[in-house]
Amino acid sequence: MTDERLVGLRVLVVEDEMLVSMLVEDMLADFGCAVVGPAPDFDAAMALANSAEIDAALLDVNVAGRVIFPVADALKARGVPFAFASGYGAAGVEGDHRDAPVLQKPFRQIDLERALTGLVSG
């Protein structure tokens, strides 16, 4: 059973791989979340991070060859919790963001649920 705290949660999805993005969107829909975006590139991600109503975010670390850390900084400034998704796991996260949750790609639905629950709990 899905954690009730996830129902209605507005989640920004930043992912440049269309199939991965669609899979994440399906997972979020199963939790009752509302997908913001998805943002397939850095510029779209930054625009949404600065202006959209967001409760949490899932950020691919490398989006179309650009690191996503400035988007994470924008979210942090707004007080929006986020987790990274990376094929490199925690080793792909740099600088001030090393303490952020990281989902190792590929991840399972239960892993995404735990990460989101941790974001809204913490």
PDB file of C-alpha atoms in Angstrom:
ATOM      1  CA  MET A   1       0.000   0.000   0.000  1.00  0.00           C
ATOM      2  CA  THR A   2       1.263   3.447  -0.960  1.00  0.00           C
ATOM      3  CA  ASP A   3       2.080   5.924   1.779  1.00  0.00           C
ATOM      4  CA  GLU A   4      -0.794   8.428   2.018  1.00  0.00           C
ATOM      5  CA  ARG A   5       1.676  11.322   2.232  1.00  0.00           C
ATOM      6  CA  LEU A   6       2.504  10.773  -1.445  1.00  0.00           C
ATOM      7  CA  VAL A   7      -1.063  11.204  -2.712  1.00  0.00           C
ATOM      8  CA  GLY A   8      -1.343  14.571  -4.447  1.00  0.00           C
ATOM      9  CA  LEU A   9       2.380  15.278  -4.064  1.00  0.00           C
ATOM     10  CA  ARG A  10       3.623  17.501  -6.916  1.00  0.00           C
ATOM     11  CA  VAL A  11       6.896  15.975  -8.098  1.00  0.00           C
ATOM     12  CA  LEU A  12       9.219  17.617 -10.598  1.00  0.00           C
ATOM     13  CA  VAL A  13      10.789  14.977 -12.828  1.00  0.00           C
ATOM     14  CA  VAL A  14      14.009  15.910 -14.620  1.00  0.00           C
ATOM     15  CA  GLU A  15      15.047  13.141 -17.012  1.00  0.00           C
ATOM     16  CA  ASP A  16      16.386  13.300 -20.561  1.00  0.00           C
ATOM     17  CA  GLU A  17      15.752   9.658 -21.477  1.00  0.00           C
ATOM     18  CA  MET A  18      12.142   9.467 -22.650  1.00  0.00           C
ATOM     19  CA  LEU A  19      11.583   5.818 -21.695  1.00  0.00           C
ATOM     20  CA  VAL A  20      13.012   6.330 -18.210  1.00  0.00           C
ATOM     21  CA  SER A  21      10.909   9.449 -17.804  1.00  0.00           C
ATOM     22  CA  MET A  22       7.752   7.583 -18.836  1.00  0.00           C
ATOM     23  CA  LEU A  23       8.535   4.782 -16.389  1.00  0.00           C
ATOM     24  CA  VAL A  24       9.070   7.247 -13.527  1.00  0.00           C
ATOM     25  CA  GLU A  25       5.849   9.066 -14.437  1.00  0.00           C
ATOM     26  CA  ASP A  26       3.960   5.756 -14.290  1.00  0.00           C
ATOM     27  CA  MET A  27       5.459   4.956 -10.903  1.00  0.00           C
ATOM     28  CA  LEU A  28       4.499   8.381  -9.567  1.00  0.00           C
ATOM     29  CA  ALA A  29       0.968   8.008 -10.919  1.00  0.00           C
ATOM     30  CA  ASP A  30       0.701   4.688  -9.058  1.00  0.00           C
ATOM     31  CA  PHE A  31       1.530   6.582  -5.842  1.00  0.00           C
ATOM     32  CA  GLY A  32      -1.100   9.219  -6.591  1.00  0.00           C
ATOM     33  CA  CYS A  33       1.491  11.916  -7.261  1.00  0.00           C
ATOM     34  CA  ALA A  34       1.106  14.715  -9.793  1.00  0.00           C
ATOM     35  CA  VAL A  35       4.029  14.946 -12.218  1.00  0.00           C
ATOM     36  CA  VAL A  36       5.478  18.393 -12.821  1.00  0.00           C
ATOM     37  CA  GLY A  37       7.190  18.451 -16.192  1.00  0.00           C
ATOM     38  CA  PRO A  38       8.838  16.215 -17.021  1.00  0.00           C
ATOM     39  CA  ALA A  39      11.792  18.392 -17.910  1.00  0.00           C
ATOM     40  CA  PRO A  40      13.941  16.773 -20.621  1.00  0.00           C
ATOM     41  CA  ASP A  41      16.739  19.345 -20.546  1.00  0.00           C
ATOM     42  CA  PHE A  42      18.566  21.739 -18.253  1.00  0.00           C
ATOM     43  CA  ASP A  43      16.758  24.907 -19.329  1.00  0.00           C
ATOM     44  CA  ALA A  44      13.285  23.408 -18.854  1.00  0.00           C
ATOM     45  CA  ALA A  45      14.376  22.004 -15.491  1.00  0.00           C
ATOM     46  CA  MET A  46      15.676  25.371 -14.319  1.00  0.00           C
ATOM     47  CA  ALA A  47      12.525  27.179 -15.437  1.00  0.00           C
ATOM     48  CA  LEU A  48      10.299  24.718 -13.558  1.00  0.00           C
ATOM     49  CA  ALA A  49      12.566  24.706 -10.498  1.00  0.00           C
ATOM     50  CA  ASN A  50      12.264  28.482 -10.271  1.00  0.00           C
ATOM     51  CA  SER A  51       8.553  28.884 -10.957  1.00  0.00           C
ATOM     52  CA  ALA A  52       6.428  25.738 -10.698  1.00  0.00           C
ATOM     53  CA  GLU A  53       4.485  24.651  -7.637  1.00  0.00           C
ATOM     54  CA  ILE A  54       6.576  21.696  -6.488  1.00  0.00           C
ATOM     55  CA  ASP A  55       6.543  19.597  -3.329  1.00  0.00           C
ATOM     56  CA  ALA A  56       9.544  17.406  -4.232  1.00  0.00           C
ATOM     57  CA  ALA A  57      11.816  16.630  -7.168  1.00  0.00           C
ATOM     58  CA  LEU A  58      13.632  13.727  -8.769  1.00  0.00           C
ATOM     59  CA  LEU A  59      16.683  14.937 -10.673  1.00  0.00           C
ATOM     60  CA  ASP A  60      18.753  12.968 -13.153  1.00  0.00           C
ATOM     61  CA  VAL A  61      22.321  14.023 -12.366  1.00  0.00           C
ATOM     62  CA  ASN A  62      23.368  14.357 -16.016  1.00  0.00           C
ATOM     63  CA  VAL A  63      20.737  15.788 -18.350  1.00  0.00           C
ATOM     64  CA  ALA A  64      21.725  15.942 -22.013  1.00  0.00           C
ATOM     65  CA  GLY A  65      25.382  16.329 -21.050  1.00  0.00           C
ATOM     66  CA  ARG A  66      24.869  18.990 -18.365  1.00  0.00           C
ATOM     67  CA  VAL A  67      25.076  18.430 -14.633  1.00  0.00           C
ATOM     68  CA  ILE A  68      21.899  19.298 -12.769  1.00  0.00           C
ATOM     69  CA  PHE A  69      23.433  20.789  -9.629  1.00  0.00           C
ATOM     70  CA  PRO A  70      22.395  24.416 -10.374  1.00  0.00           C
ATOM     71  CA  VAL A  71      18.782  23.190 -10.557  1.00  0.00           C
ATOM     72  CA  ALA A  72      19.283  21.458  -7.204  1.00  0.00           C
ATOM     73  CA  ASP A  73      20.611  24.750  -5.821  1.00  0.00           C
ATOM     74  CA  ALA A  74      17.479  26.564  -7.037  1.00  0.00           C
ATOM     75  CA  LEU A  75      15.247  23.959  -5.408  1.00  0.00           C
ATOM     76  CA  LYS A  76      17.231  24.117  -2.179  1.00  0.00           C
ATOM     77  CA  ALA A  77      16.835  27.908  -2.121  1.00  0.00           C
ATOM     78  CA  ARG A  78      13.052  27.442  -2.360  1.00  0.00           C
ATOM     79  CA  GLY A  79      13.042  24.767   0.339  1.00  0.00           C
ATOM     80  CA  VAL A  80      11.963  22.017  -2.075  1.00  0.00           C
ATOM     81  CA  PRO A  81      13.350  18.592  -1.128  1.00  0.00           C
ATOM     82  CA  PHE A  82      14.886  16.524  -3.911  1.00  0.00           C
ATOM     83  CA  ALA A  83      16.596  13.255  -4.669  1.00  0.00           C
ATOM     84  CA  PHE A  84      19.039  12.490  -7.427  1.00  0.00           C
ATOM     85  CA  ALA A  85      18.844   9.612  -9.876  1.00  0.00           C
ATOM     86  CA  SER A  86      22.156   8.439 -11.278  1.00  0.00           C
ATOM     87  CA  GLY A  87      23.660   5.444 -12.974  1.00  0.00           C
ATOM     88  CA  TYR A  88      26.753   6.180 -10.899  1.00  0.00           C
ATOM     89  CA  GLY A  89      24.917   6.161  -7.592  1.00  0.00           C
ATOM     90  CA  ALA A  90      26.242   8.450  -4.863  1.00  0.00           C
ATOM     91  CA  ALA A  91      29.594   8.691  -6.684  1.00  0.00           C
ATOM     92  CA  GLY A  92      27.856  10.834  -9.319  1.00  0.00           C
ATOM     93  CA  VAL A  93      26.896  13.529  -6.813  1.00  0.00           C
ATOM     94  CA  GLU A  94      29.289  16.405  -6.214  1.00  0.00           C
ATOM     95  CA  GLY A  95      29.873  19.247  -3.801  1.00  0.00           C
ATOM     96  CA  ASP A  96      27.228  20.512  -1.435  1.00  0.00           C
ATOM     97  CA  HIS A  97      24.739  17.882  -2.552  1.00  0.00           C
ATOM     98  CA  ARG A  98      26.524  14.777  -1.282  1.00  0.00           C
ATOM     99  CA  ASP A  99      24.020  14.526   1.572  1.00  0.00           C
ATOM    100  CA  ALA A 100      21.008  14.379  -0.769  1.00  0.00           C
ATOM    101  CA  PRO A 101      19.286  11.023  -1.328  1.00  0.00           C
ATOM    102  CA  VAL A 102      20.441   9.183  -4.450  1.00  0.00           C
ATOM    103  CA  LEU A 103      18.578   6.510  -6.361  1.00  0.00           C
ATOM    104  CA  GLN A 104      20.933   4.213  -8.260  1.00  0.00           C
ATOM    105  CA  LYS A 105      19.624   3.651 -11.797  1.00  0.00           C
ATOM    106  CA  PRO A 106      17.943   1.417 -12.588  1.00  0.00           C
ATOM    107  CA  PHE A 107      15.750   1.600  -9.505  1.00  0.00           C
ATOM    108  CA  ARG A 108      12.600  -0.196  -8.449  1.00  0.00           C
ATOM    109  CA  GLN A 109       9.250   1.362  -7.651  1.00  0.00           C
ATOM    110  CA  ILE A 110       9.672   0.579  -3.955  1.00  0.00           C
ATOM    111  CA  ASP A 111      13.007   2.453  -3.977  1.00  0.00           C
ATOM    112  CA  LEU A 112      11.344   5.536  -5.460  1.00  0.00           C
ATOM    113  CA  GLU A 113       8.524   5.295  -2.936  1.00  0.00           C
ATOM    114  CA  ARG A 114      11.003   5.128  -0.031  1.00  0.00           C
ATOM    115  CA  ALA A 115      12.976   8.078  -1.375  1.00  0.00           C
ATOM    116  CA  LEU A 116       9.866  10.234  -1.800  1.00  0.00           C
ATOM    117  CA  THR A 117       8.513   9.256   1.588  1.00  0.00           C
ATOM    118  CA  GLY A 118      11.844  10.241   3.103  1.00  0.00           C
ATOM    119  CA  LEU A 119      11.716  13.613   1.336  1.00  0.00           C
ATOM    120  CA  VAL A 120       8.244  14.474   2.602  1.00  0.00           C
ATOM    121  CA  SER A 121       9.019  13.158   6.082  1.00  0.00           C
ATOM    122  CA  GLY A 122      12.274  14.935   6.519  1.00  0.00           C
TER     123      GLY A 122
END
